[in-house]
Amino acid sequence: MTPFLDLKSINAQYRSELIEACTRVIDSGWYIGGNELTQFEQKFAAYCGTTHCIGVANGLDALILTLRAWLELGRLQPGDEIIVPANTYIASILAISANGLTPVLAEPDAASFNLSPANARAAITARTRAILPVHLYGQLADMPAIMALAREHGLLVLEDAAQAHGASISGKRAGSWGDAAGFSFYPGKNLGALGDAGAITTHDDQLAQTLRALRNYGSHEKYKNLFKGINSRLDEIQAAMLCVKLSKLELETQHRRALAAIYLQNIHHPGVQLPQVASSVQHVWHLFVIRTQQRAALQQHLATQGIQTLIHYPIPPHQQQAYQEWSGRSYPLTEAMHREVLSLPMGPTLSEEAALRAAAAVNGFNA
């Protein structure tokens, strides 16, 4: 059996270091807002190439709190429009709705699955105040074009970098392009905690100060509250384990790239569309996603060969009951992608031999 992602084996590689990190926190007697959090925030900011990293409870909170901070700072107003790709995971859109802002869905680029700058431009209205590009599957959106568009129209940019730890364009990493970025450290991410965790990166001193208060009940100083904040804190044990795993991230990314190269070089099925990567983009392959009009049959075929696959994601946000007010809308490319995408096994402990077997199994599929 070739699992889609083997979290147990991934974390087993670093078992002794993870246990040491946990023991250090337990023995310290300090479990929230201590040195481990500070160390991780500094290391992750340096890794991304930003001035600040603010640890929070999860990736959704990272997006929600950033938009909330811009509201508190007067940079956004309730009802303002935020452009977001139509084919993203629903969390990107939930963050907008949660703040009383208006999501404006735009179709993606057919080759990269990411937000199309041309479609983003077409979606701009007098109420548009921000763009929320999503770096889907581990490949950055066209950030040079998106940033140029944003500056032309005076828009804020919030990167959803939940799947793109370490991805870059011309050496500039995810999290350092926009005015801010939200990261998830959900266990299955390229940089995964052993529980929920997230972070925001930014160069903006005022935004960072506001976020640090908002994540902690709105408190900038104990028992003094500037804002009606929430409790969304990255705890000491998760921060300590993330420090361990951050030190391994580049090696794991190299292995993901080697696996992706095997897939790209060895899958030749005429009914399968492979992912495309621009020459300036350094993809980190959170997911290796193919497209096929025979998805159900191919998935069943691979299962009979002992190869586990997943679908990211079967239902687009505008067709979810949560957004039933959008049920009459149509986004043809987004809908086609959600019908056709299939994620092959990918992870830092997947062997090259297993990737070759998966590629051969795809080639052996008869529709």
XYZ file of C-alpha atoms in Angstrom:
367
model
C 0.000 0.000 0.000
C 1.302 3.436 -0.945
C -0.289 5.937 1.455
C -1.123 9.422 0.263
C 0.799 10.948 3.195
C 2.337 9.059 6.114
C 2.438 11.526 9.014
C 3.536 8.857 11.475
C 6.693 8.073 9.520
C 7.388 11.769 8.872
C 7.404 12.603 12.571
C 9.130 9.361 13.553
C 12.268 10.638 11.795
C 12.580 13.403 14.385
C 11.093 11.572 17.360
C 13.984 12.139 19.752
C 14.268 15.842 18.898
C 10.497 16.353 19.199
C 10.428 14.601 22.574
C 13.383 16.693 23.731
C 11.574 19.866 22.660
C 8.396 18.841 24.487
C 10.342 17.869 27.595
C 12.103 21.214 27.598
C 8.761 23.012 27.578
C 7.239 20.767 30.237
C 10.221 21.261 32.518
C 10.228 25.027 31.978
C 6.831 25.520 33.611
C 5.995 28.173 30.960
C 3.419 27.033 28.407
C 1.962 30.135 26.697
C 3.765 33.148 25.240
C 7.290 32.257 26.261
C 10.748 31.816 24.801
C 9.824 28.930 22.469
C 7.247 31.107 20.711
C 9.698 33.985 20.432
C 12.369 31.694 18.979
C 10.021 30.215 16.408
C 8.629 33.587 15.381
C 12.131 34.951 14.842
C 13.282 31.892 12.896
C 10.223 31.700 10.687
C 10.314 35.442 9.925
C 13.968 35.079 8.909
C 13.121 32.023 6.794
C 10.371 33.883 4.941
C 12.396 37.086 4.656
C 10.049 39.267 6.697
C 10.429 41.562 9.683
C 7.702 39.991 11.785
C 6.061 36.632 12.432
C 3.055 36.457 14.768
C 2.126 32.956 15.904
C -1.598 32.174 16.153
C -3.786 29.147 16.785
C -4.355 28.056 13.169
C -4.233 29.134 9.545
C -7.831 30.357 9.375
C -7.229 32.628 12.358
C -4.135 33.982 10.606
C -6.313 35.241 7.752
C -9.226 36.349 9.944
C -7.013 38.305 12.323
C -5.086 40.070 9.561
C -8.281 41.340 7.963
C -9.610 42.243 11.416
C -6.430 44.207 12.162
C -6.816 46.184 8.943
C -10.380 46.985 9.998
C -9.165 48.165 13.414
C -6.497 50.300 11.752
C -9.033 51.864 9.382
C -7.421 50.402 6.270
C -10.609 48.417 5.555
C -14.255 49.213 6.217
C -17.176 46.775 6.671
C -18.562 45.717 3.306
C -15.329 46.359 1.389
C -14.672 43.914 -1.436
C -11.809 41.425 -1.322
C -10.864 39.580 -4.520
C -10.161 35.874 -3.945
C -9.772 32.911 -6.327
C -12.990 30.951 -6.873
C -11.234 27.566 -6.701
C -9.626 27.953 -3.282
C -10.350 25.955 -0.144
C -13.299 27.567 1.611
C -11.174 28.872 4.528
C -9.799 31.667 2.334
C -13.337 32.913 1.803
C -14.563 32.259 5.355
C -11.934 34.692 6.640
C -13.419 37.451 4.486
C -17.018 36.723 5.482
C -16.116 36.471 9.173
C -15.050 40.123 9.116
C -18.174 41.494 7.445
C -16.254 42.006 4.220
C -17.421 40.992 0.744
C -15.712 38.118 -1.107
C -15.449 38.664 -4.857
C -14.619 35.425 -6.628
C -12.342 35.433 -9.661
C -11.483 32.520 -11.916
C -7.969 31.048 -11.685
C -5.260 30.725 -14.289
C -5.802 27.453 -16.173
C -2.130 26.446 -16.078
C -1.165 27.225 -12.473
C -4.535 26.842 -10.671
C -3.726 30.174 -9.001
C -5.494 33.535 -9.199
C -5.324 35.001 -12.695
C -4.032 38.604 -12.582
C -6.176 39.400 -15.630
C -9.309 38.072 -13.948
C -8.412 39.890 -10.737
C -8.130 43.126 -12.698
C -11.524 42.515 -14.295
C -13.070 42.010 -10.830
C -11.942 45.388 -9.436
C -14.737 47.833 -8.616
C -14.993 51.087 -6.692
C -15.468 49.013 -3.501
C -12.393 46.798 -3.942
C -9.860 47.271 -1.166
C -7.728 44.102 -1.153
C -6.628 41.005 -3.060
C -6.237 37.627 -1.345
C -4.153 35.399 -3.661
C -3.866 31.739 -2.642
C -0.629 29.857 -3.350
C -2.416 26.632 -4.192
C -0.694 23.247 -3.961
C 2.708 24.811 -3.171
C 3.188 27.154 -6.138
C 3.123 30.914 -5.729
C 0.518 32.920 -7.570
C 1.919 35.429 -10.078
C 2.939 37.806 -7.305
C 4.918 40.295 -9.417
C 1.800 40.913 -11.529
C -0.569 40.855 -8.548
C 1.570 43.304 -6.565
C 1.817 45.633 -9.571
C -1.966 45.520 -9.935
C -2.466 46.178 -6.237
C -0.116 49.157 -6.203
C -1.769 50.566 -9.320
C -5.147 50.569 -7.561
C -4.018 51.178 -3.968
C -5.092 47.727 -2.743
C -3.868 45.674 0.185
C -2.534 42.166 -0.510
C -2.957 39.262 1.912
C -1.222 36.057 0.790
C -2.851 32.777 1.734
C 0.370 30.802 2.051
C -1.090 27.811 3.907
C 0.285 25.384 1.297
C 3.433 27.218 0.272
C 6.050 27.203 3.055
C 9.338 28.028 1.326
C 7.921 28.458 -2.181
C 9.388 31.391 -4.067
C 9.584 33.389 -7.275
C 13.088 34.380 -8.300
C 14.240 33.582 -4.761
C 11.653 35.744 -2.948
C 9.644 33.498 -0.657
C 5.966 33.149 0.104
C 4.952 35.401 2.957
C 7.258 38.248 1.929
C 5.419 39.524 -1.151
C 2.194 41.008 0.149
C 1.345 43.409 2.949
C 0.846 40.293 5.091
C 0.518 36.539 4.737
C -1.293 33.796 6.609
C 0.304 30.379 7.152
C -1.130 27.120 8.449
C 0.943 24.542 10.298
C -1.794 21.900 10.259
C -0.073 18.493 10.635
C -0.338 17.644 6.933
C 1.306 20.857 5.701
C 4.906 20.937 4.473
C 5.783 22.544 7.795
C 3.349 20.783 10.093
C 2.873 20.950 13.833
C 1.545 18.042 15.882
C -1.774 19.821 16.244
C -3.307 23.042 14.999
C -1.059 26.076 14.610
C -0.633 29.079 12.336
C 1.228 32.340 11.833
C 1.132 35.709 10.094
C 4.170 37.284 8.452
C 4.529 40.968 7.597
C 6.979 43.843 7.239
C 4.463 46.249 8.819
C 5.359 47.225 12.400
C 1.945 48.720 13.191
C 0.104 45.696 11.823
C 2.311 43.321 13.815
C 1.685 45.246 17.031
C -2.071 45.196 16.422
C -2.058 41.462 15.656
C -0.139 40.615 18.802
C -2.860 42.329 20.811
C -5.778 40.867 18.851
C -4.562 37.272 19.284
C -4.401 37.811 23.055
C -7.899 39.086 23.957
C -7.042 42.458 22.409
C -4.499 43.030 25.149
C -1.211 44.798 24.510
C -0.416 44.828 28.230
C -1.764 42.508 30.929
C -5.276 43.529 32.010
C -5.313 46.398 29.518
C -7.299 45.817 26.332
C -7.014 47.971 23.227
C -9.414 45.852 21.156
C -12.218 43.319 21.477
C -9.798 40.548 20.652
C -9.882 36.767 20.762
C -7.769 33.962 22.167
C -5.696 32.647 19.254
C -2.241 31.802 20.517
C 0.455 29.446 19.270
C 1.424 27.535 22.402
C 4.941 26.781 23.595
C 4.944 23.046 22.815
C 3.794 23.520 19.228
C 6.282 26.377 18.757
C 9.110 24.191 20.076
C 8.205 21.327 17.747
C 7.875 23.696 14.807
C 11.419 24.925 15.458
C 12.619 21.331 15.145
C 10.704 20.768 11.933
C 11.654 24.129 10.402
C 15.283 23.027 10.538
C 14.364 20.011 8.351
C 12.096 21.827 5.898
C 14.583 22.515 3.116
C 15.736 18.879 2.977
C 12.141 17.705 2.897
C 11.352 20.196 0.126
C 14.260 18.882 -1.946
C 12.801 15.378 -1.655
C 9.335 16.593 -2.664
C 10.890 18.212 -5.738
C 12.651 14.951 -6.636
C 9.351 13.067 -6.390
C 7.579 15.686 -8.505
C 10.309 15.360 -11.144
C 9.690 11.608 -11.269
C 5.987 12.160 -11.839
C 6.569 14.863 -14.451
C 9.113 12.778 -16.350
C 7.319 9.433 -16.173
C 3.582 10.062 -16.460
C 2.617 10.003 -20.127
C -1.067 9.100 -20.109
C -2.932 11.053 -22.826
C -5.960 11.518 -20.580
C -3.971 13.083 -17.747
C -2.976 16.745 -17.524
C 0.166 17.339 -15.472
C 0.830 20.462 -13.384
C 2.737 23.293 -15.031
C 5.419 25.389 -13.345
C 6.773 28.710 -14.598
C 10.554 28.919 -14.975
C 10.928 31.609 -12.296
C 8.853 29.678 -9.729
C 10.329 27.413 -7.080
C 7.431 25.033 -6.320
C 7.405 23.193 -2.968
C 4.887 20.493 -4.017
C 2.594 20.443 -1.032
C 0.383 18.478 -3.408
C 0.979 16.907 -6.802
C -2.328 17.468 -8.552
C -3.258 16.054 -11.936
C -6.439 16.643 -13.950
C -8.473 14.018 -15.760
C -12.019 13.767 -17.047
C -12.033 10.127 -15.867
C -11.231 10.945 -12.246
C -13.474 8.422 -10.506
C -12.318 5.575 -12.723
C -8.641 6.519 -12.413
C -8.908 6.855 -8.644
C -10.519 3.417 -8.431
C -7.851 1.940 -10.717
C -5.062 3.349 -8.548
C -6.769 2.049 -5.401
C -6.750 -1.471 -6.849
C -3.002 -1.021 -7.349
C -2.600 -0.095 -3.678
C -2.068 3.617 -4.348
C -4.008 6.031 -2.175
C -5.116 9.317 -3.723
C -7.201 12.255 -2.481
C -9.340 14.968 -4.051
C -8.481 18.596 -3.199
C -11.297 19.720 -3.347
C -14.485 18.024 -4.620
C -16.924 20.943 -4.186
C -16.092 24.584 -5.026
C -16.964 27.210 -2.406
C -19.749 28.804 -4.452
C -21.575 25.448 -4.525
C -21.351 24.878 -0.763
C -24.499 25.249 1.345
C -22.599 27.723 3.530
C -22.703 30.138 0.573
C -26.088 29.174 -0.810
C -26.638 32.812 -1.790
C -24.131 32.129 -4.593
C -25.904 28.997 -5.859
C -26.946 30.667 -9.100
C -23.421 31.697 -10.026
C -21.233 29.897 -12.534
C -17.443 29.737 -12.653
C -16.826 27.235 -15.462
C -13.063 26.785 -15.103
C -13.284 26.475 -11.335
C -16.085 23.921 -11.636
C -14.110 21.884 -14.192
C -11.072 21.862 -11.919
C -13.086 20.659 -8.944
C -14.555 17.850 -11.092
C -11.210 16.747 -12.495
C -8.401 17.241 -9.940
C -6.756 14.247 -8.275
C -3.817 14.383 -5.856
C -1.159 11.664 -6.124
C 0.926 10.485 -3.147
C 3.446 13.120 -2.048
C 5.514 13.538 1.081
C 9.023 13.616 2.528
C 9.035 9.897 3.383
C 7.557 8.644 0.108
C 10.240 6.687 -1.716
C 11.268 7.375 -5.283
C 10.420 3.747 -6.049
C 6.868 4.312 -4.794
C 6.546 7.403 -6.991
C 7.740 5.401 -10.011
C 5.153 2.700 -9.243
C 2.424 5.331 -8.967
C 3.475 6.870 -12.281
C 3.428 3.436 -13.950
C 0.007 2.739 -12.510
C -1.331 6.014 -13.956
C 0.119 5.099 -17.362
C -1.516 1.670 -17.112
C -4.994 3.108 -16.697
C -7.449 2.213 -19.465
C -10.461 4.525 -19.451
